[in-house]
Tab-separated table of C-alpha atoms and ligand atoms in Angstrom:
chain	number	residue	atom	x	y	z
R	10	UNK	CA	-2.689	-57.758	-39.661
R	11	UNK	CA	-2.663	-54.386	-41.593
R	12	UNK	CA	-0.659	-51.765	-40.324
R	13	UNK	CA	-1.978	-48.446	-39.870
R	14	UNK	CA	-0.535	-45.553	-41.178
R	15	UNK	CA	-0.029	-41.853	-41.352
R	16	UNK	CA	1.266	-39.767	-43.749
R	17	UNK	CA	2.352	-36.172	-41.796
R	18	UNK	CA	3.431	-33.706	-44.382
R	19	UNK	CA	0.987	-34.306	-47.820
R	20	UNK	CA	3.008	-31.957	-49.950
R	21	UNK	CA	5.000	-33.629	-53.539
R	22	UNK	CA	7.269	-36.315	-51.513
R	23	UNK	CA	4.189	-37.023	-49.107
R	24	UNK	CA	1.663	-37.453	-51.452
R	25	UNK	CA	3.289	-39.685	-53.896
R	26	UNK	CA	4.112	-42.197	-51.274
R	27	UNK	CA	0.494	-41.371	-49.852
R	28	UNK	CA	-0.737	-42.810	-53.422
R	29	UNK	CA	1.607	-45.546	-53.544
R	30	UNK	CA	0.330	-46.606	-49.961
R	31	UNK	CA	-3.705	-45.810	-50.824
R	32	UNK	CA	-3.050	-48.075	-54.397
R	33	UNK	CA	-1.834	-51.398	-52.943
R	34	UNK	CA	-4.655	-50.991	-49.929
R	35	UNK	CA	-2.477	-49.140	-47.201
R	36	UNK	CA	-4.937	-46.160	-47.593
R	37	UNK	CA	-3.006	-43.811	-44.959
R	38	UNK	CA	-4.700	-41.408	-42.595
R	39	UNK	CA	-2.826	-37.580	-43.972
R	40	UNK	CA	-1.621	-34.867	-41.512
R	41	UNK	CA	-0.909	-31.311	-42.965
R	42	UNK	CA	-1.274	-27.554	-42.243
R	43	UNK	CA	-3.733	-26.985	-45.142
R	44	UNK	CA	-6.905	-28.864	-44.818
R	45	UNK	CA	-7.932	-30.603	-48.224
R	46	UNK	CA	-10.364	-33.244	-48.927
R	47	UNK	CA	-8.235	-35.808	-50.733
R	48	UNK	CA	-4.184	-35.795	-52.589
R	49	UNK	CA	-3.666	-36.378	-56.481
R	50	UNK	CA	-0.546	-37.747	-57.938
R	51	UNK	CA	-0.246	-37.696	-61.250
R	52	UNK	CA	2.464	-39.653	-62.850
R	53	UNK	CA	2.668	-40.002	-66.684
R	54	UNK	CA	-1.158	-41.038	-67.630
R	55	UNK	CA	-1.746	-42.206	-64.570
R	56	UNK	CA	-3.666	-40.256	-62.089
R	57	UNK	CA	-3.942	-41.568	-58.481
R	58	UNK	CA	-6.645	-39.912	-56.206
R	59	UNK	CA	-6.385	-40.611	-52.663
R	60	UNK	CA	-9.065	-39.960	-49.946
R	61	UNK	CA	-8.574	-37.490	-47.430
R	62	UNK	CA	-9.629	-35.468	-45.445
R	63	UNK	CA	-6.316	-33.527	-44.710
R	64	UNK	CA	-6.978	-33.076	-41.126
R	65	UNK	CA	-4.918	-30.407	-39.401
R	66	UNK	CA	-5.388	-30.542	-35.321
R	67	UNK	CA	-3.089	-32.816	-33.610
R	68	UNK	CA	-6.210	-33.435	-31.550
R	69	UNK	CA	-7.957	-35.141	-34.241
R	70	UNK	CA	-5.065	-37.460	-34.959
R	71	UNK	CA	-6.574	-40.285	-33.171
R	72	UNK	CA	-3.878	-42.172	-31.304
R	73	UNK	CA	-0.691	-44.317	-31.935
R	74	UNK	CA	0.007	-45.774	-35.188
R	75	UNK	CA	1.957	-48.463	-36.704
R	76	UNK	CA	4.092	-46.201	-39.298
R	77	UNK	CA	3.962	-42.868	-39.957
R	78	UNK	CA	6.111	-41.311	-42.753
R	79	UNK	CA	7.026	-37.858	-42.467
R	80	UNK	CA	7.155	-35.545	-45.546
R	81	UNK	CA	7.853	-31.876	-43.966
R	82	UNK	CA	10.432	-29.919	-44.914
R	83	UNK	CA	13.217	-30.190	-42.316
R	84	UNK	CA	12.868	-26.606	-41.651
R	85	UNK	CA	9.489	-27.421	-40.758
R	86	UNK	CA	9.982	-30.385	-38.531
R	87	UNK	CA	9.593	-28.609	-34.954
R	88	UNK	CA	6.387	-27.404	-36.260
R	89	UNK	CA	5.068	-30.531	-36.838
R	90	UNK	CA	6.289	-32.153	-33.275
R	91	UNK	CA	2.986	-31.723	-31.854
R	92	UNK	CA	1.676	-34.640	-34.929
R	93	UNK	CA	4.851	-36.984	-33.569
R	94	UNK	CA	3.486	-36.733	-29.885
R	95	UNK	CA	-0.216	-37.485	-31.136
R	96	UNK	CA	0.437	-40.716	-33.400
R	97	UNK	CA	3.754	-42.005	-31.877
R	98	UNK	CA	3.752	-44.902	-29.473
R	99	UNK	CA	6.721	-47.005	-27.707
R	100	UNK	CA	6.449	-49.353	-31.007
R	101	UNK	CA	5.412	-46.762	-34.121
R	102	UNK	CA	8.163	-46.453	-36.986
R	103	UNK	CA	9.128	-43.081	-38.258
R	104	UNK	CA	10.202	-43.281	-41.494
R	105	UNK	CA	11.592	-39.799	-42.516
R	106	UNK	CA	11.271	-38.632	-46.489
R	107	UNK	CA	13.443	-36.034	-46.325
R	108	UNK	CA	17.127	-35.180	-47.966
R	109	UNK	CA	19.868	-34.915	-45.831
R	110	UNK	CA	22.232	-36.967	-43.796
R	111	UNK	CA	20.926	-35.862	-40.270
R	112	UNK	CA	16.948	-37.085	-40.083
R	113	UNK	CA	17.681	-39.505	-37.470
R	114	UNK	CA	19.115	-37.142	-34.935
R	115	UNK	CA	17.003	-34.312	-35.688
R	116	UNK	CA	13.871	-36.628	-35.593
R	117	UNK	CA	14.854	-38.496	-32.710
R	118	UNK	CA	14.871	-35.504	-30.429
R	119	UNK	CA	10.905	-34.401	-30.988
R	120	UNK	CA	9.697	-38.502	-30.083
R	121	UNK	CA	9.062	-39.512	-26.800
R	122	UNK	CA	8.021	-42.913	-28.346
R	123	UNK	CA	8.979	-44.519	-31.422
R	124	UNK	CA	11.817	-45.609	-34.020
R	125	UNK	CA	13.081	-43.094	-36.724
R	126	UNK	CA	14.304	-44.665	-40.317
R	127	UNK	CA	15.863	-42.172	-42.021
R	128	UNK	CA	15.104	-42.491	-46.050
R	129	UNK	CA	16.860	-41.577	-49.209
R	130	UNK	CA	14.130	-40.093	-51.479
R	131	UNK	CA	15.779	-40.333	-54.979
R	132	UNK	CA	12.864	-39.034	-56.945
R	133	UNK	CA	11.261	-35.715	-58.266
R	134	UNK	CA	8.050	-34.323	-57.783
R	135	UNK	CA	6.335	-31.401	-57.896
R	136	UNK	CA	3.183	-29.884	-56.425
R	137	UNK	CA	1.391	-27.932	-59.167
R	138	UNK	CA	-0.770	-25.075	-58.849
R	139	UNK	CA	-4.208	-27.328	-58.951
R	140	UNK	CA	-3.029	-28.289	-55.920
R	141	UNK	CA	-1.792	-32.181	-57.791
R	142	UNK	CA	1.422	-33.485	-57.223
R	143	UNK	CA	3.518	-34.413	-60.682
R	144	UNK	CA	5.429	-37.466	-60.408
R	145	UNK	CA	8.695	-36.586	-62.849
R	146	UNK	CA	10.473	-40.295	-62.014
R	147	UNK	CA	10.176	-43.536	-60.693
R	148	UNK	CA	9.408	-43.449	-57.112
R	149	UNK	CA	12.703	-45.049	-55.014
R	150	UNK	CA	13.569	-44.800	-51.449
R	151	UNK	CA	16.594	-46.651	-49.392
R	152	UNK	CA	16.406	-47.268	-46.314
R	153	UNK	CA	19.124	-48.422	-44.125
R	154	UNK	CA	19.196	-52.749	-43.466
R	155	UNK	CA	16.948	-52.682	-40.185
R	156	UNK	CA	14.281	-54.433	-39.038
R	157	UNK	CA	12.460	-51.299	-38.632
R	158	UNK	CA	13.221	-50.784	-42.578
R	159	UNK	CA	11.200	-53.616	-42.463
R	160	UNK	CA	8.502	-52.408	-41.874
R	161	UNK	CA	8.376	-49.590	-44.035
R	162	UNK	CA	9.278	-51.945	-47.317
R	163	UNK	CA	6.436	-53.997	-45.900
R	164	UNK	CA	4.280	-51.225	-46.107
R	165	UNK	CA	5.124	-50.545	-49.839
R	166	UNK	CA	5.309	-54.273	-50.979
R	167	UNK	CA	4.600	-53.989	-54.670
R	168	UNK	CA	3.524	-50.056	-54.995
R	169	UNK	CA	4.897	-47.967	-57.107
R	170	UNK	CA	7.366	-46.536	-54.653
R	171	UNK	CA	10.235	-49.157	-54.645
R	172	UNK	CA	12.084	-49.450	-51.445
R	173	UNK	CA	15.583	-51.014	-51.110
R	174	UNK	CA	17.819	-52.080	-47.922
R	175	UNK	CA	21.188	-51.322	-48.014
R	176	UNK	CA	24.063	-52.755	-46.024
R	177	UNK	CA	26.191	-49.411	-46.554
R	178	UNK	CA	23.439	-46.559	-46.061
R	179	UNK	CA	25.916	-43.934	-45.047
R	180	UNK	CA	27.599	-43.724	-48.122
R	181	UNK	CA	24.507	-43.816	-50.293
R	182	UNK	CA	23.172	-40.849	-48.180
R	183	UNK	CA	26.225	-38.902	-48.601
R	184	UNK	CA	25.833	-39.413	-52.397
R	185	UNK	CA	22.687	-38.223	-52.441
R	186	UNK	CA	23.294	-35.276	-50.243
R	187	UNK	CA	26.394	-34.180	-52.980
R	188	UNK	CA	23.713	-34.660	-55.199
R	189	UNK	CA	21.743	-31.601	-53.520
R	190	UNK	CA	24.478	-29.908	-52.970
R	191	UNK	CA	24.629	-28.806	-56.204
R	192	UNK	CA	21.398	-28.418	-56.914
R	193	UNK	CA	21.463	-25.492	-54.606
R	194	UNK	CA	23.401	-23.702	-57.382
R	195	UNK	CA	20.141	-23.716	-59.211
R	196	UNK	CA	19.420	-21.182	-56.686
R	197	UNK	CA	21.782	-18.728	-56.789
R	198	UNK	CA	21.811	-18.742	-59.998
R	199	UNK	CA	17.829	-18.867	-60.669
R	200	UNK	CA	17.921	-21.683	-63.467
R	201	UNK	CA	16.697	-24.682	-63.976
R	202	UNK	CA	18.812	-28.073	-64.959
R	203	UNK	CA	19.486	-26.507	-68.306
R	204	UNK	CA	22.258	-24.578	-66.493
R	205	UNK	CA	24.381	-27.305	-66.213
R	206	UNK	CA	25.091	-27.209	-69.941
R	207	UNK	CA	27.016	-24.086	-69.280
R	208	UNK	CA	30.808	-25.211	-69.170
R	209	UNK	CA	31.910	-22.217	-66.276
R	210	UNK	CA	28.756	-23.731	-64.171
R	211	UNK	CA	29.950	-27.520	-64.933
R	212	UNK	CA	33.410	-26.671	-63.764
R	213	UNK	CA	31.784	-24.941	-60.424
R	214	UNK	CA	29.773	-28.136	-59.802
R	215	UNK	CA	32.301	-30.641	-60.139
R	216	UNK	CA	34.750	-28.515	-57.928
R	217	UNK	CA	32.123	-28.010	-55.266
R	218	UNK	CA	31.147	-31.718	-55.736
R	219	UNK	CA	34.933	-32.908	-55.176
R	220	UNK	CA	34.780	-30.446	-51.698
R	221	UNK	CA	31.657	-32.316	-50.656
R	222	UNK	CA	33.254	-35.642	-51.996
R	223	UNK	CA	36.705	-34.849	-49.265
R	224	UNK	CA	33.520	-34.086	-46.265
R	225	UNK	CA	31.688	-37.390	-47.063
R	226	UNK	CA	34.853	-39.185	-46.849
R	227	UNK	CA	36.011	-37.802	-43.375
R	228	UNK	CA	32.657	-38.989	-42.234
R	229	UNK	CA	32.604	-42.413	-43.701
R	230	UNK	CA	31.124	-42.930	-46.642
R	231	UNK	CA	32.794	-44.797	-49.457
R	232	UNK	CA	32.687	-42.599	-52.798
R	233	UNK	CA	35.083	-43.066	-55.818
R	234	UNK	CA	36.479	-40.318	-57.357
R	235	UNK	CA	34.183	-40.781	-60.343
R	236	UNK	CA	31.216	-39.759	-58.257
R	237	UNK	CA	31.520	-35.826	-59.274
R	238	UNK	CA	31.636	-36.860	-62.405
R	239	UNK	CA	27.677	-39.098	-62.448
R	240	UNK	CA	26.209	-36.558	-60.593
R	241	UNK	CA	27.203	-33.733	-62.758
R	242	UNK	CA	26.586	-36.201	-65.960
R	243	UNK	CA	23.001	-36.586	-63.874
R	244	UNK	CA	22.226	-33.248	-63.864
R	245	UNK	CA	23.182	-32.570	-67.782
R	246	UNK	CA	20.481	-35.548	-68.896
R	247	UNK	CA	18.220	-34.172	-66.525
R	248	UNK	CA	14.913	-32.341	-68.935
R	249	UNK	CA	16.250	-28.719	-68.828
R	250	UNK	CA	13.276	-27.684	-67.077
R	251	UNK	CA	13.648	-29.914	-64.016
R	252	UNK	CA	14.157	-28.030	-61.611
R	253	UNK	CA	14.685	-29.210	-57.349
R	254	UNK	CA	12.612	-28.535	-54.295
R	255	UNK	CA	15.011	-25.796	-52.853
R	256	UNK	CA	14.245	-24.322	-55.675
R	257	UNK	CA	10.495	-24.461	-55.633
R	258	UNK	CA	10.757	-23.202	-52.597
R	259	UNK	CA	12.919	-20.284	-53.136
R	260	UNK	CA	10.966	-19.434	-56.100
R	261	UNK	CA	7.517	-19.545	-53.659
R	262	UNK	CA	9.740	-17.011	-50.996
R	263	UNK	CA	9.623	-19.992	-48.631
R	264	UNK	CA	12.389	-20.816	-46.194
R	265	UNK	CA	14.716	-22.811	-47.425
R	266	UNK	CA	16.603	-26.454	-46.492
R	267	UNK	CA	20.162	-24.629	-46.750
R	268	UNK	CA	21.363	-25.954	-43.780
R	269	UNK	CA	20.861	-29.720	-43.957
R	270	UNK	CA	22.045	-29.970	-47.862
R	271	UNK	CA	24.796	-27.494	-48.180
R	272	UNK	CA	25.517	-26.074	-44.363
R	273	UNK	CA	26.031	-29.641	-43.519
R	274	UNK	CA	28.937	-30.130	-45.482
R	275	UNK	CA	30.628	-26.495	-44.180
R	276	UNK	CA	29.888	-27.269	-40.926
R	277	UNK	CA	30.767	-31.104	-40.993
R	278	UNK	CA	34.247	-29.813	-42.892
R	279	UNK	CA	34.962	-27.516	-40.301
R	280	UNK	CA	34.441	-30.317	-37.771
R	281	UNK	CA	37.191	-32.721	-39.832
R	282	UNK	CA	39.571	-30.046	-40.340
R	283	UNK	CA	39.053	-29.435	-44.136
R	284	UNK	CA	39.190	-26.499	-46.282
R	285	UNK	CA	35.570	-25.765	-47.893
R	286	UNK	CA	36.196	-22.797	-49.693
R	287	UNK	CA	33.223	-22.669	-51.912
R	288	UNK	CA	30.946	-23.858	-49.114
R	289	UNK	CA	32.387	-20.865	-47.275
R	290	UNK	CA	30.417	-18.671	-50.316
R	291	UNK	CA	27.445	-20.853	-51.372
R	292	UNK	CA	25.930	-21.365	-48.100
R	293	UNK	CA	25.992	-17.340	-46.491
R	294	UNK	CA	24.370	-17.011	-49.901
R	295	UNK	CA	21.550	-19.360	-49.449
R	296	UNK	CA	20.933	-18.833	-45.791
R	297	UNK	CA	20.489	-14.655	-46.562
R	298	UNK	CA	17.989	-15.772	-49.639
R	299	UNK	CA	16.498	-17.846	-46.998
R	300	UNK	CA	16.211	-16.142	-43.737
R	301	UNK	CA	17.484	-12.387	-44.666
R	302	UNK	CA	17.263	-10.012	-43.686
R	303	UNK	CA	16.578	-7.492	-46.344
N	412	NDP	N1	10.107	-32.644	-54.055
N	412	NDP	C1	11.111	-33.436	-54.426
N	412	NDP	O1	11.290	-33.733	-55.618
N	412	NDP	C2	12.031	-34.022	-53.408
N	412	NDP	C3	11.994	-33.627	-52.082
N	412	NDP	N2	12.822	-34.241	-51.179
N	412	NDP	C4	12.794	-33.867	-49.768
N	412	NDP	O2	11.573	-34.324	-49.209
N	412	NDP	C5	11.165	-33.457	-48.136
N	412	NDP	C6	9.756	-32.958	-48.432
N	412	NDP	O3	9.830	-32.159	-49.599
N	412	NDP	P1	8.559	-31.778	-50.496
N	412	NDP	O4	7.585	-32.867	-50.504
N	412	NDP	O5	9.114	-31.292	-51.773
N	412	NDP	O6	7.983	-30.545	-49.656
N	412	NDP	P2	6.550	-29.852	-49.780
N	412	NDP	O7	6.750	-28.439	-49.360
N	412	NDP	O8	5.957	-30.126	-51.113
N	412	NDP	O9	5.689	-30.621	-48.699
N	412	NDP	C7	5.738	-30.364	-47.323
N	412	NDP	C8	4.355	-30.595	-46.785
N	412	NDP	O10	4.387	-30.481	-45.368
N	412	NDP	C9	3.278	-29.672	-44.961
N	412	NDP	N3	3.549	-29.055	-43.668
N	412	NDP	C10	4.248	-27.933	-43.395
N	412	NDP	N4	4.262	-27.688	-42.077
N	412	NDP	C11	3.534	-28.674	-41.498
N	412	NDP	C12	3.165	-28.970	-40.166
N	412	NDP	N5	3.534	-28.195	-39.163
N	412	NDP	N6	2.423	-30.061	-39.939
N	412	NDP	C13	2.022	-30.858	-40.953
N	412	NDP	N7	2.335	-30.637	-42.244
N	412	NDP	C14	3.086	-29.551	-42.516
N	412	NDP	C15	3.152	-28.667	-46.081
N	412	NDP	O11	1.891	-28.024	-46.010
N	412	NDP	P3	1.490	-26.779	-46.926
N	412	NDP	O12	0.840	-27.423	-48.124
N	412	NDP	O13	0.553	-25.994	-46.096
N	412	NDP	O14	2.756	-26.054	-47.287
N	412	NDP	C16	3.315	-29.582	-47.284
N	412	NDP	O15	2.117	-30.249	-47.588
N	412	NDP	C17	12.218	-32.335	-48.084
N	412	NDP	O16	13.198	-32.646	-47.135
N	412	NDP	C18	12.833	-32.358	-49.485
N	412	NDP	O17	14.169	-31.891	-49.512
N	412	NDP	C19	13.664	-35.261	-51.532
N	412	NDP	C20	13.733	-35.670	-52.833
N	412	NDP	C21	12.961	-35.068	-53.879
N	413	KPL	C1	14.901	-33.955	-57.271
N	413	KPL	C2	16.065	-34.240	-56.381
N	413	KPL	C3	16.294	-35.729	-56.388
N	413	KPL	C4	17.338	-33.656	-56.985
N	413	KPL	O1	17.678	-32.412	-56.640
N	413	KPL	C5	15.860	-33.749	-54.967
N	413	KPL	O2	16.343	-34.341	-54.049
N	413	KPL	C6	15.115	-32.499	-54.654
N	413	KPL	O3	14.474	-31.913	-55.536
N	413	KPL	O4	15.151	-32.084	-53.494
């Protein structure tokens, strides 16, 4: 039997994997705070319309579902409890498209039913001023080897959003979270990926990256030393335009994810005993360009 889904959250992340869903006929019901009448991806020539309405009254969610994916921002996720209560059941499956390493205990405490999967979202897209979202890579989650994963890859059997298991999730998390790390120096700085190319701002990034690296280790994930190294490498081949979503939402005077991709690691480091001295900089930085005041 089909499984019915929800999408919570329709912004860039949301409505690509909305789109993968609609195109291989798991046409998702879509939760949001702005009410719209259908999503559009866009992804090279390809243009993917998927049929709405956005509805946006926990009231009108309708009851339990199988899956619902959630695509808020984390700093948004108490806000959008109320759609958790509405659409989550003892069996529904939670899958959470958000960065950071902490989705499963932050989710987890807003269900009263339900499984969470936490996600790795590994791809870039941005919501452009029509209103469309812009695909800029190939759509990839992981998930971590469960049977609720399960589920979720079941969901997006042969879409365009590829999903893999993996055996060691924590460590591809942790990656991914030194990954956006550094992108939060796009911030601060008010560039783009171009600003990698810099030398003084590539020997920042792989310092900070190596601080992260010595975090993610005390907490169990298994990174070579070389790791810095890719992601910084990553970056530098990156279109010099690209830019992240902290950054979209900085440059839209939205709050910003500072805690759960570069707090985390301060806070996390401070647990474990080790010296984060750039941490100790970056993230009073990018919590007073988030939250203020002044
Ligand atoms: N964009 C990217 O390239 C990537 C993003 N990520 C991560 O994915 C997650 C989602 O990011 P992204 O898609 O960029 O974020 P967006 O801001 O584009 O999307 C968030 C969506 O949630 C909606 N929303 C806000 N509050 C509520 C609420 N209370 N109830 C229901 N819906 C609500 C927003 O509505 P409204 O339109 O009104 O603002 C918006 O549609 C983040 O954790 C981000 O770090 C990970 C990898 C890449
Ligand atoms: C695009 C990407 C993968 C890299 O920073 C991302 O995670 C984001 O924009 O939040």
């Amino acid at each position: 039997m089909k499984p019915t889904v929800a999408v919570v959250g329709p912004g860039a992340i949301g409505t690509t994997v909305a789109a993968a869903l609609h195109e291989v006929g798991h046409t998702p019901a879509i939760f949001g705070r702005t009410a719209r009448a259908q999503l559009e991806l866009r992804a090279g020539d390809d243009r993917v319309v998927v049929p709405g309405p956005v509805r946006t009254d926990p009231a009108q969610a309708g009851g339990a579902v199988d899956l619902v994916f959630l695509a808020v921002k984390s700093t948004q996720v108490e806000a959008a409890a109320p759609w958790l209560t509405a659409l989550c059941g003892a069996d529904t499956v939670v899958c959470v498209l958000q960065n950071g390493v902490e989705q499963e205990t932050v989710v987890t405490a807003h269900l009263s039913g339900g499984r969470v999967v936490p996600s790795i979202v590994w791809f870039p897209a941005q919501a452009q001023p029509d209103g469309s979202v812009w695909l800029r890579g190939g759509a990839r989650l992981t998930l971590p080897d469960t049977p609720e994963s399960r589920v979720v890859r079941e969901a997006l059997r042969g879409s365009r959003c590829s999903v893999e298991l993996a055996a060691d999730f924590t460590s591809l998390a942790w990656r991914k979270l030194l990954q956006n790390a550094v992108a939060g120096l796009m911030v601060l700085a008010g560039r783009r990926a171009g600003m990698f190319a810099r030398a003084d701002v590539a020997e920042l990034s792989l310092a900070y990256l190596r601080e992260c690296l010595a975090v993610a280790r005390a907490e169990g994930a298994a990174l070579s030393d070389e790791v810095p190294h890719e992601l910084l490498a990553g970056f530098q081949a990156y279109p010099p335009d690209m830019g992240t979503s902290i950054l979209a939402d900085r440059e839209a005077g939205r709050p910003l994810e500072w805690d759960i991709r570069n707090g985390v690691v301060l806070r996390r480091g401070r647990a474990h005993g080790i010296p984060t001295p750039i941490s100790d900089l970056v993230v009073p930085l990018l919590a007073a360009a988030s939250d203020g005041p002044g």
